[in-house]
């Protein structure tokens, strides 16, 4: 058993410059101009690197669909350029960005991700996802193709991208001033790949980075998602609310890797966490109340439907009644419902129940840093995950809090490394070197 | 007459990390690993900024077609990511990158260029070019369309890109923590543009930069090229070997702008220069001989055909004979031929003639910095150009030489500014503010 398999891996989500919680642009201490501030993103990256965090994960979505009247868009202006800025200001932390296989040409994806990998000295990953949102398609004057076709294009795109990465041979760059040989042309060869949806000839004129080429990540499960993860992914960005579900997802992914002829330890599964950290549960709830001051009540109707009871807006600052609590039936369709009822039974007001993050996108441990560390330890030791991607509520102080309070607990417990194992993202994740297509997949 | 129209503008070409001359990767004092070094690119940008250079121009080409056995590719690994790195390490200098209208989606172009403009605080330009090389098309699994179709797509792409830039209204971002208004949704509107070749709905979720949006550049003349330049360009990257031709090109561009309803002073014409600078002509030739040591002789056959005489390889280190000189007839098809003959008549050896840059892509003033300054002054005062884009032979010391020796002469003569006029590329170029499509073109 290697060191990596005994210790958890941690990524941090990086988005709009404010934080992952709604209304974080308006949170105390946050500069509301951070949406366009790359200095802020650089500061966050440096803070995370201080905590030996393995990577930042930058989700992406090529469009604007949220209402921006009172809240900011969720994402960075553009993830690759954000990484270019943050990589120059850091030395070890990795950067994984989402790039759509549906609307970007493989040659452009291959070129930009490999350039970033060279710029960062081998610290980049590509989260290769298909796009199914018609709002994004409209930005490209396109329609959304049926799922089988989208995934067919994804397979073709990833294979072309990896082949382009390998098209400048790993030892092709001689740069020998004595002999005057710049490169060995026999090792720089076109790929001539023609798929049904995309094609490219190559070669790509980019030498290898310190890790060879970027790590592929994937997100999303199901038969099609597993097909991608099993064949190509070094990491999977997951979303799950229970240890059992996480373990099942992780097993499916490992099985898909085995089926593709790979060692399942070459695919790391990351579950999401959205911690609410403060010295006490009360203070952690108060922090979330302050951040979400202007938005929590909008979520009230959903809380009611999740618990199967009507909740009047007038109850916002009162606990549920004994009648409501006994009538509540957690929705079988929402895995977050049991936790919501549990919190309600503790006697919190409705607004406070919501401030526990009970309807957030990932589990929310609430309270001192040890609560978050306990959550992570429990899931990790249950074999449910290889690590976590952590969405910090407000970046400005939240990354420091995670790094200064949660990370040391995990380190003391021997669950998280105290120093980077190497200089590249593959080193950090304990992944084997790969250059070009994986020959086992041929 | 404004200050800008009395003083010349200067851009520097930025490519592969070595220099614009063949074999510069092997030149004395050059690190042969600079092809992948973004630290080197940052150093060059800082040197140019010290000289108050208005912008760097980063050409681009999505493919590898040159023989890399003995020489490097000419271009940066990827221009936009290079700019992201260099912009963070500089404060004033602008960055103009080529981006193809033929093989990149308008939404991606709009998003990445505007993000760069925000990152750099308003210092970015987009050189919008069509791509006609089948080698590039092959990298996208595509064919090259006929010229009218390529230019039709270019018009559509530029219009969509500029419309997307304007789709987040200039004053839409309120970020008012008191009222809780993040943005004014009435000022963030879809563009719904459907062309024959490309389309996009928008909006783009990116607020304006300090200059609003990037400056459009164009390159290439002819009826189609002028159609683009006249309508959209704030700068035109030219290639010309004589004052007469430059003046004619500049006049055509200005006329095209007038025809499109614009003020011709809103389009700046830049001619190329490839100076060879050293304390004396002899030393400047020797410098070029050292840089081109391993490649100059390959150009010998072309020199012969340009002069209309056979030149044996054995003559490389001897001057042309009196018989050769009197038989020489400069090719009417190559505007560089008269200069080549002039240099030959001065009695230089054939290798030295070539080292004068007589068959380089742009005029090569050879000798002390004043020779280059004289060349630039003569062209500028003849009304042939608004400025120059200068291709330095070897970046490592060549940018410093240009900045420390040529720039002060031009400044003493009152031909070049001594301080940046403002903070944005539009400020540097004396261009009016523009946001979204130019309303005069409607």
PDB file of C-alpha atoms in Angstrom, chain A residues 15-138:
ATOM      1  CA  UNK A  15     -14.960  30.034  -9.052  1.00  0.00           C
ATOM      2  CA  UNK A  16     -16.107  33.623  -9.300  1.00  0.00           C
ATOM      3  CA  UNK A  17     -13.608  35.300  -6.974  1.00  0.00           C
ATOM      4  CA  UNK A  18     -16.028  35.505  -4.047  1.00  0.00           C
ATOM      5  CA  UNK A  19     -16.893  32.036  -2.815  1.00  0.00           C
ATOM      6  CA  UNK A  20     -19.041  29.013  -3.477  1.00  0.00           C
ATOM      7  CA  UNK A  21     -22.011  30.176  -1.393  1.00  0.00           C
ATOM      8  CA  UNK A  22     -24.758  32.260  -2.955  1.00  0.00           C
ATOM      9  CA  UNK A  23     -24.390  35.956  -2.128  1.00  0.00           C
ATOM     10  CA  UNK A  24     -20.750  35.566  -1.140  1.00  0.00           C
ATOM     11  CA  UNK A  25     -19.961  38.680  -3.224  1.00  0.00           C
ATOM     12  CA  UNK A  26     -21.754  40.640  -0.515  1.00  0.00           C
ATOM     13  CA  UNK A  27     -20.215  38.848   2.456  1.00  0.00           C
ATOM     14  CA  UNK A  28     -18.368  40.896   5.094  1.00  0.00           C
ATOM     15  CA  UNK A  29     -14.734  41.517   4.180  1.00  0.00           C
ATOM     16  CA  UNK A  30     -15.197  40.642   0.496  1.00  0.00           C
ATOM     17  CA  UNK A  31     -14.285  43.144  -2.203  1.00  0.00           C
ATOM     18  CA  UNK A  32     -17.313  43.192  -4.515  1.00  0.00           C
ATOM     19  CA  UNK A  33     -14.981  43.856  -7.475  1.00  0.00           C
ATOM     20  CA  UNK A  34     -13.290  40.457  -7.115  1.00  0.00           C
ATOM     21  CA  UNK A  35     -15.281  39.008 -10.013  1.00  0.00           C
ATOM     22  CA  UNK A  36     -12.714  40.551 -12.366  1.00  0.00           C
ATOM     23  CA  UNK A  37      -9.710  40.443 -10.027  1.00  0.00           C
ATOM     24  CA  UNK A  38      -6.961  38.036 -10.954  1.00  0.00           C
ATOM     25  CA  UNK A  39      -4.951  39.294  -8.010  1.00  0.00           C
ATOM     26  CA  UNK A  40      -7.629  37.799  -5.773  1.00  0.00           C
ATOM     27  CA  UNK A  41      -7.431  34.439  -7.574  1.00  0.00           C
ATOM     28  CA  UNK A  42      -3.665  34.469  -7.201  1.00  0.00           C
ATOM     29  CA  UNK A  43      -4.013  35.178  -3.479  1.00  0.00           C
ATOM     30  CA  UNK A  44      -6.372  32.210  -3.074  1.00  0.00           C
ATOM     31  CA  UNK A  45      -4.001  29.929  -4.949  1.00  0.00           C
ATOM     32  CA  UNK A  46      -1.120  30.959  -2.753  1.00  0.00           C
ATOM     33  CA  UNK A  47      -3.185  30.360   0.390  1.00  0.00           C
ATOM     34  CA  UNK A  48      -4.158  26.873  -0.782  1.00  0.00           C
ATOM     35  CA  UNK A  49      -0.568  26.039  -1.660  1.00  0.00           C
ATOM     36  CA  UNK A  50       0.456  26.947   1.866  1.00  0.00           C
ATOM     37  CA  UNK A  51      -1.900  24.153   2.976  1.00  0.00           C
ATOM     38  CA  UNK A  52      -0.303  21.632   0.552  1.00  0.00           C
ATOM     39  CA  UNK A  53      -3.655  21.282  -1.225  1.00  0.00           C
ATOM     40  CA  UNK A  54      -3.152  19.000  -4.235  1.00  0.00           C
ATOM     41  CA  UNK A  55      -5.125  21.033  -6.738  1.00  0.00           C
ATOM     42  CA  UNK A  56      -7.637  23.711  -7.507  1.00  0.00           C
ATOM     43  CA  UNK A  57     -10.645  22.632  -9.506  1.00  0.00           C
ATOM     44  CA  UNK A  58     -12.082  25.294 -11.821  1.00  0.00           C
ATOM     45  CA  UNK A  59     -15.506  24.289 -13.137  1.00  0.00           C
ATOM     46  CA  UNK A  60     -16.623  25.913 -16.352  1.00  0.00           C
ATOM     47  CA  UNK A  61     -19.785  26.658 -18.253  1.00  0.00           C
ATOM     48  CA  UNK A  62     -19.806  28.603 -21.505  1.00  0.00           C
ATOM     49  CA  UNK A  63     -22.765  30.811 -20.871  1.00  0.00           C
ATOM     50  CA  UNK A  64     -24.704  32.926 -18.423  1.00  0.00           C
ATOM     51  CA  UNK A  65     -27.954  31.411 -17.250  1.00  0.00           C
ATOM     52  CA  UNK A  66     -28.249  32.615 -13.669  1.00  0.00           C
ATOM     53  CA  UNK A  67     -30.085  35.748 -12.633  1.00  0.00           C
ATOM     54  CA  UNK A  68     -27.429  38.338 -11.841  1.00  0.00           C
ATOM     55  CA  UNK A  69     -29.733  40.962 -10.416  1.00  0.00           C
ATOM     56  CA  UNK A  70     -28.715  40.167  -6.858  1.00  0.00           C
ATOM     57  CA  UNK A  71     -26.010  37.544  -7.165  1.00  0.00           C
ATOM     58  CA  UNK A  72     -22.877  37.001  -9.206  1.00  0.00           C
ATOM     59  CA  UNK A  73     -22.239  34.322 -11.820  1.00  0.00           C
ATOM     60  CA  UNK A  74     -20.661  31.313 -10.139  1.00  0.00           C
ATOM     61  CA  UNK A  75     -17.568  30.803 -12.276  1.00  0.00           C
ATOM     62  CA  UNK A  76     -14.281  32.423 -13.203  1.00  0.00           C
ATOM     63  CA  UNK A  77     -14.311  34.649 -16.275  1.00  0.00           C
ATOM     64  CA  UNK A  78     -12.301  31.960 -18.080  1.00  0.00           C
ATOM     65  CA  UNK A  79     -10.572  29.062 -16.375  1.00  0.00           C
ATOM     66  CA  UNK A  80      -7.496  28.576 -18.585  1.00  0.00           C
ATOM     67  CA  UNK A  81      -6.389  32.190 -18.398  1.00  0.00           C
ATOM     68  CA  UNK A  82      -7.053  32.152 -14.663  1.00  0.00           C
ATOM     69  CA  UNK A  83      -4.743  29.160 -14.369  1.00  0.00           C
ATOM     70  CA  UNK A  84      -2.064  30.908 -16.444  1.00  0.00           C
ATOM     71  CA  UNK A  85      -2.111  33.767 -13.956  1.00  0.00           C
ATOM     72  CA  UNK A  86      -2.256  31.605 -10.829  1.00  0.00           C
ATOM     73  CA  UNK A  87       0.379  29.109 -12.000  1.00  0.00           C
ATOM     74  CA  UNK A  88       3.042  31.786 -12.389  1.00  0.00           C
ATOM     75  CA  UNK A  89       2.452  32.904  -8.816  1.00  0.00           C
ATOM     76  CA  UNK A  90       2.663  29.412  -7.288  1.00  0.00           C
ATOM     77  CA  UNK A  91       5.106  26.517  -7.446  1.00  0.00           C
ATOM     78  CA  UNK A  92       3.435  23.289  -6.443  1.00  0.00           C
ATOM     79  CA  UNK A  93      -0.347  23.335  -6.387  1.00  0.00           C
ATOM     80  CA  UNK A  94      -2.096  21.709  -9.358  1.00  0.00           C
ATOM     81  CA  UNK A  95      -4.900  23.199 -11.452  1.00  0.00           C
ATOM     82  CA  UNK A  96      -7.726  21.221 -13.023  1.00  0.00           C
ATOM     83  CA  UNK A  97     -10.099  23.037 -15.368  1.00  0.00           C
ATOM     84  CA  UNK A  98     -13.248  21.921 -17.082  1.00  0.00           C
ATOM     85  CA  UNK A  99     -13.135  22.040 -20.879  1.00  0.00           C
ATOM     86  CA  UNK A 100     -16.072  20.930 -23.006  1.00  0.00           C
ATOM     87  CA  UNK A 101     -15.572  18.131 -25.516  1.00  0.00           C
ATOM     88  CA  UNK A 102     -18.774  19.257 -27.210  1.00  0.00           C
ATOM     89  CA  UNK A 103     -17.999  22.798 -28.344  1.00  0.00           C
ATOM     90  CA  UNK A 104     -14.233  23.219 -28.467  1.00  0.00           C
ATOM     91  CA  UNK A 105     -12.033  21.846 -31.240  1.00  0.00           C
ATOM     92  CA  UNK A 106      -9.668  19.063 -30.092  1.00  0.00           C
ATOM     93  CA  UNK A 107      -6.675  20.899 -31.553  1.00  0.00           C
ATOM     94  CA  UNK A 108      -7.447  24.001 -29.492  1.00  0.00           C
ATOM     95  CA  UNK A 109      -8.048  21.968 -26.330  1.00  0.00           C
ATOM     96  CA  UNK A 110      -4.838  20.005 -26.829  1.00  0.00           C
ATOM     97  CA  UNK A 111      -2.808  23.114 -27.502  1.00  0.00           C
ATOM     98  CA  UNK A 112      -4.085  25.262 -24.666  1.00  0.00           C
ATOM     99  CA  UNK A 113      -4.034  22.557 -21.982  1.00  0.00           C
ATOM    100  CA  UNK A 114      -0.560  21.361 -22.946  1.00  0.00           C
ATOM    101  CA  UNK A 115       0.763  24.912 -23.049  1.00  0.00           C
ATOM    102  CA  UNK A 116      -0.645  25.450 -19.562  1.00  0.00           C
ATOM    103  CA  UNK A 117       1.001  22.232 -18.447  1.00  0.00           C
ATOM    104  CA  UNK A 118       4.346  23.476 -19.779  1.00  0.00           C
ATOM    105  CA  UNK A 119       3.834  26.933 -18.214  1.00  0.00           C
ATOM    106  CA  UNK A 120       3.023  25.431 -14.830  1.00  0.00           C
ATOM    107  CA  UNK A 121       5.860  22.886 -15.030  1.00  0.00           C
ATOM    108  CA  UNK A 122       3.497  19.943 -15.050  1.00  0.00           C
ATOM    109  CA  UNK A 123       0.669  20.914 -12.740  1.00  0.00           C
ATOM    110  CA  UNK A 124      -2.397  20.847 -14.983  1.00  0.00           C
ATOM    111  CA  UNK A 125      -5.414  18.606 -15.432  1.00  0.00           C
ATOM    112  CA  UNK A 126      -8.258  18.706 -17.916  1.00  0.00           C
ATOM    113  CA  UNK A 127     -11.752  17.869 -16.684  1.00  0.00           C
ATOM    114  CA  UNK A 128     -13.199  16.600 -19.963  1.00  0.00           C
ATOM    115  CA  UNK A 129     -16.959  16.937 -19.911  1.00  0.00           C
ATOM    116  CA  UNK A 130     -19.734  16.815 -22.444  1.00  0.00           C
ATOM    117  CA  UNK A 131     -22.156  19.722 -22.592  1.00  0.00           C
ATOM    118  CA  UNK A 132     -25.881  19.051 -22.607  1.00  0.00           C
ATOM    119  CA  UNK A 133     -27.230  22.510 -21.883  1.00  0.00           C
ATOM    120  CA  UNK A 134     -29.044  24.086 -24.844  1.00  0.00           C
ATOM    121  CA  UNK A 135     -28.105  27.534 -23.516  1.00  0.00           C
ATOM    122  CA  UNK A 136     -24.464  26.739 -24.133  1.00  0.00           C
ATOM    123  CA  UNK A 137     -25.230  25.233 -27.524  1.00  0.00           C
ATOM    124  CA  UNK A 138     -26.956  28.470 -28.492  1.00  0.00           C
TER     125      UNK A 138
END
